[in-house]
Short mmCIF file of C-alpha atoms and ligand atoms in Angstrom, two decimals:
data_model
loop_
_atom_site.label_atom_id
_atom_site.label_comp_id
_atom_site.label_asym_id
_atom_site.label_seq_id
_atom_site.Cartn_x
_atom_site.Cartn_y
_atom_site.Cartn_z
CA UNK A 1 -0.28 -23.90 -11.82
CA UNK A 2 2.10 -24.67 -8.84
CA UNK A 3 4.64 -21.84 -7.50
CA UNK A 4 6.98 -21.98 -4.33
CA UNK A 5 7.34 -18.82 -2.19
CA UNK A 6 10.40 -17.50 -0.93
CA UNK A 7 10.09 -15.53 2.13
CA UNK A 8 11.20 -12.11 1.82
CA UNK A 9 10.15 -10.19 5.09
CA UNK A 10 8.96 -12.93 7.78
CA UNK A 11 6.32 -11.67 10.20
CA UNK A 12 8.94 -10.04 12.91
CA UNK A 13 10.61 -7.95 10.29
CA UNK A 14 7.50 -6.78 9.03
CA UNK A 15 6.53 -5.94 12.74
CA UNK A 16 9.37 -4.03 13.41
CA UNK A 17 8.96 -1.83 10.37
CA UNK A 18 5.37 -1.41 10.39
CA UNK A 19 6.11 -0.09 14.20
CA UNK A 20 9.12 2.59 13.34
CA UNK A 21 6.77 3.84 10.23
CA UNK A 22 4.23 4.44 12.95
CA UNK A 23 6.46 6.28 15.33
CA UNK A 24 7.40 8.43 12.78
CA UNK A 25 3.94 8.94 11.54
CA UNK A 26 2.25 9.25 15.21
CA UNK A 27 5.35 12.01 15.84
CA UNK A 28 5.18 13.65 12.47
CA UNK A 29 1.27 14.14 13.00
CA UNK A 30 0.73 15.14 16.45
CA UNK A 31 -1.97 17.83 17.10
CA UNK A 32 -3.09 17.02 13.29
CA UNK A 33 -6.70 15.78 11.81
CA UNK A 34 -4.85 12.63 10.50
CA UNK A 35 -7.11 10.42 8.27
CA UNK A 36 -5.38 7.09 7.18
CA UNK A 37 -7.14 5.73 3.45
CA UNK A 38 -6.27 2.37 2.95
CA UNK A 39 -6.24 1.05 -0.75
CA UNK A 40 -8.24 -1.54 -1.21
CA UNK A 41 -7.74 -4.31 -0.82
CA UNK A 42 -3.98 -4.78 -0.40
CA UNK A 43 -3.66 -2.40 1.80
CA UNK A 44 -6.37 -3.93 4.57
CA UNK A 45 -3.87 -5.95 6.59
CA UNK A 46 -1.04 -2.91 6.39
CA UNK A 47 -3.28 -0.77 8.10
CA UNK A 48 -4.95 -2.32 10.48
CA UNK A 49 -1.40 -3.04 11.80
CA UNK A 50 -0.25 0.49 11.02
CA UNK A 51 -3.20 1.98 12.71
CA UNK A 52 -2.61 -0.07 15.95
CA UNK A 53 0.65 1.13 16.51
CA UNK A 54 -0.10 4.77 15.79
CA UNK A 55 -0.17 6.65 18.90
CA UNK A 56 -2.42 10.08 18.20
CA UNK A 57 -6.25 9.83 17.12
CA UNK A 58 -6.79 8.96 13.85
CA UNK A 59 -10.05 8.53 11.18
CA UNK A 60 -9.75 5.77 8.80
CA UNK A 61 -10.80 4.98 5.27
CA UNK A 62 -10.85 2.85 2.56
CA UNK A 63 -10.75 3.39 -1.55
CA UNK A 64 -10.59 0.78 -4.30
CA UNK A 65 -8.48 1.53 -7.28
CA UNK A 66 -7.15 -1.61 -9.70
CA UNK A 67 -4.71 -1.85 -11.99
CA UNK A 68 -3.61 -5.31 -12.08
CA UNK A 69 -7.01 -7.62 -11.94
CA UNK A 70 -6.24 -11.41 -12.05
CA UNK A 71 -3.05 -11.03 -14.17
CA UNK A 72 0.54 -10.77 -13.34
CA UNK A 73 1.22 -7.28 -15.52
CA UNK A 74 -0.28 -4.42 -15.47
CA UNK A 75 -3.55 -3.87 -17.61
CA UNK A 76 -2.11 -0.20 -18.21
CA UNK A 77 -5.86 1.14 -16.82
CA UNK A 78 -6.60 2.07 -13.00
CA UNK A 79 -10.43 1.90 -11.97
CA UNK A 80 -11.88 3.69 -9.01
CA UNK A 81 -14.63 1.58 -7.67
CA UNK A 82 -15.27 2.70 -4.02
CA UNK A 83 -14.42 6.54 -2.85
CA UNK A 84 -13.75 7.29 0.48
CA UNK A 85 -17.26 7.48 2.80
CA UNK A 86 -16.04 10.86 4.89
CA UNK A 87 -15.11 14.56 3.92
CA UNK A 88 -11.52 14.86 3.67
CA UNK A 89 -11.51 18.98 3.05
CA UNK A 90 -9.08 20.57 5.25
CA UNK A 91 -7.75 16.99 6.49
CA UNK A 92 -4.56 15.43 6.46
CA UNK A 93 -4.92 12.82 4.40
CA UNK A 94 -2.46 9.78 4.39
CA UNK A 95 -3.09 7.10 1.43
CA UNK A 96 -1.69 4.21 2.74
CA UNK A 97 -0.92 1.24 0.02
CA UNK A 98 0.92 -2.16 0.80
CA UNK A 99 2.78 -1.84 -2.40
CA UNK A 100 3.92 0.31 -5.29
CA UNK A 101 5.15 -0.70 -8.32
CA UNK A 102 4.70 1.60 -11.40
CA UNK A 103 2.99 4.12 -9.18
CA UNK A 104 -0.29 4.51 -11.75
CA UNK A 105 -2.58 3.95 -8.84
CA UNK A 106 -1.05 6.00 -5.84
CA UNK A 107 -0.40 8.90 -8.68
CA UNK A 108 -4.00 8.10 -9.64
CA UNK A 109 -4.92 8.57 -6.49
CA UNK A 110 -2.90 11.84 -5.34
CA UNK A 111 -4.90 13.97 -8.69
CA UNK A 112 -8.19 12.20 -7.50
CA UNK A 113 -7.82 13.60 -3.38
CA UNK A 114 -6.04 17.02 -4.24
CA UNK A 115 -9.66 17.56 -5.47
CA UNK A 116 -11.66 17.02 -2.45
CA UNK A 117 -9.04 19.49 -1.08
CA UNK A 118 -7.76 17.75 1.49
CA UNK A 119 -4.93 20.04 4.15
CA UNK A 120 -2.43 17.77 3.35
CA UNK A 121 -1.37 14.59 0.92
CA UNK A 122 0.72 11.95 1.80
CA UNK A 123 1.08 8.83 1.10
CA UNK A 124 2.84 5.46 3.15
CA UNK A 125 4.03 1.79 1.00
CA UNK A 126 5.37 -0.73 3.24
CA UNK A 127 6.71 -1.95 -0.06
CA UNK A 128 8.60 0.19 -2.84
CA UNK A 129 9.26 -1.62 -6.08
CA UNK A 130 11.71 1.81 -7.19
CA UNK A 131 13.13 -0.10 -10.15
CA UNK A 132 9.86 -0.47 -12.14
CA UNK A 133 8.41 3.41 -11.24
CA UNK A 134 7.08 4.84 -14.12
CA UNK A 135 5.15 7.36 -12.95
CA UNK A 136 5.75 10.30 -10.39
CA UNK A 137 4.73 9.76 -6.99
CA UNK A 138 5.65 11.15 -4.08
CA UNK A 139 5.98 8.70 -0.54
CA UNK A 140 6.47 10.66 2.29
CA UNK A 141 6.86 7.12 4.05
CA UNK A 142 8.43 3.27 2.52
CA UNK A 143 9.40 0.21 4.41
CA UNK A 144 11.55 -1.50 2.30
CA UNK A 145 12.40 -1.43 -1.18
CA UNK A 146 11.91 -4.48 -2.78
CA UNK A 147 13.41 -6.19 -6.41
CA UNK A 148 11.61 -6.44 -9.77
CA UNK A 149 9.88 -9.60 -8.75
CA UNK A 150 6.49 -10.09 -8.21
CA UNK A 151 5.56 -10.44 -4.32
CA UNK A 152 2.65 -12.03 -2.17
CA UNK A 153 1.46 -12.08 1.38
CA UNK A 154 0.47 -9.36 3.94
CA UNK A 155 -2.28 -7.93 2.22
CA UNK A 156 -1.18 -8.56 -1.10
CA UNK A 157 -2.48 -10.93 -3.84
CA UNK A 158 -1.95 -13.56 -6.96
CA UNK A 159 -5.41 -13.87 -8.19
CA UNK A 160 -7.35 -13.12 -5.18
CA UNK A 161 -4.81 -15.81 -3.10
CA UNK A 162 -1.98 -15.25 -0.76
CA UNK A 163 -3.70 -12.20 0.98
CA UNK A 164 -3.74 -13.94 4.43
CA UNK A 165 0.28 -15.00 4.90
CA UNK A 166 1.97 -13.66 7.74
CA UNK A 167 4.58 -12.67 5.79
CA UNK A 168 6.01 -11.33 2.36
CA UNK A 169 7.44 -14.31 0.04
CA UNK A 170 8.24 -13.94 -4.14
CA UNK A 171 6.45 -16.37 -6.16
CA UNK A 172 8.00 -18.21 -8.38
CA UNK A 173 5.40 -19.72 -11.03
CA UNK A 174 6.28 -22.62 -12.44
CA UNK A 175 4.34 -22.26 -15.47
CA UNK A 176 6.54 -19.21 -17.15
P1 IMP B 201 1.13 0.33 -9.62
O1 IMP B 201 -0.06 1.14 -10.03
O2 IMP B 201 1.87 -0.23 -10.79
O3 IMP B 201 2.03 1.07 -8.66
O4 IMP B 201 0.58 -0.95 -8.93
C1 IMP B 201 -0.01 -0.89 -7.72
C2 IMP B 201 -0.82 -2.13 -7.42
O5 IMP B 201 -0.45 -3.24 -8.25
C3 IMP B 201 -0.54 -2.57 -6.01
O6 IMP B 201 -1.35 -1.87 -5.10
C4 IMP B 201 -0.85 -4.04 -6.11
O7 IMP B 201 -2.23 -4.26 -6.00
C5 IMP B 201 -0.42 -4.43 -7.51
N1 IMP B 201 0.95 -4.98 -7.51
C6 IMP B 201 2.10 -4.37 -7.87
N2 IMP B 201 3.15 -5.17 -7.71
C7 IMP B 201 2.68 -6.32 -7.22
C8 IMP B 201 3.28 -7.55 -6.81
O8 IMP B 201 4.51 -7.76 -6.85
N3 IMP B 201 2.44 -8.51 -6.33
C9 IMP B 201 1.10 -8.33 -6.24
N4 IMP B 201 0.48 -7.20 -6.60
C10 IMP B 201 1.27 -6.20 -7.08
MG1 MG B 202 -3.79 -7.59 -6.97
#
């Protein structure tokens, strides 16, 4: 398989976002017990940039949910393979994910931490694919909203490749 990308947020843009999400963030939760969860493993690069520009003291942790798996669409099933490692009761808890698309995972997600009874539930997307939400999720916090095409870079993956670009490109397969 061959596919071209086409660049949809180079590295600046995604700077510049990444850095008012974090103002807002670092203002919104001042004085807080702020605990950033990263997704795994899209969300790694997202918040080690997010975290950087955040301002107040934060904890941070990581859980690994799938939906997708090597394929393109979504398998319809979301697996929770790694929990967070700290108590989140009486924290306020920010799931961070690079992107959402049907929501499955993040709403997945929200049932899963209400449990651990956390002081608040939030969650931050860099990337908000609105068109294709099925299911109801709440984001206190989105970059941009992006089309009904099927995105790469920053974090995010085709099989396991892409992860390490800069920036945010569509991929246009060649084979479909
Ligand atoms: P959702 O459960 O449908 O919201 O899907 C969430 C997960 O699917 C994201 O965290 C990504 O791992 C993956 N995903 C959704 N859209 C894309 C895409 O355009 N490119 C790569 N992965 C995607
Ligand atoms: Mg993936």
């Amino acid at each position: 398989m061959s596919a071209t990308l086409d660049i949809l947020f180079d590295e600046k843009t995604i700077a510049e976002k990444v850095a008012e999400l974090a103002a807002r963030i670092s203002s919104d939760y001042a004085g807080r017990d702020l605990v950033l969860v990263g997704v795994l493993k899209g969300a790694a690069v997202f918040l080690a940039d997010l975290a950087r520009r955040i301002t107040i003291p934060v904890t941070v942790d990581f859980v690994q949910a799938s939906s997708y798996g090597m394929s393109t669409t979504s398998s319809g099933r979301i697996a929770v393979s790694k929990d967070v490692s700290c108590d989140i009761r009486g924290k306020d808890v920010l799931l961070v994910d690079t992107i959402v698309d049907t929501g499955e995972t993040l709403s997945r997600l929200f049932e899963l931490f209400k449990e651990k009874g956390p002081a608040s539930l939030k969650a931050v997307v860099l990337l908000d694919k609105r068109c294709r939400r099925a299911a109801d999720v709440p984001l206190a916090y989105a970059g941009f909203e992006v089309p009904d095409a099927f995105v790469v870079g920053y974090g995010v993956d085709h099989a396991e490749k892409y992860r390490n670009l800069p920036y945010i490109a569509v991929v246009e397969r060649s084979d479909r």
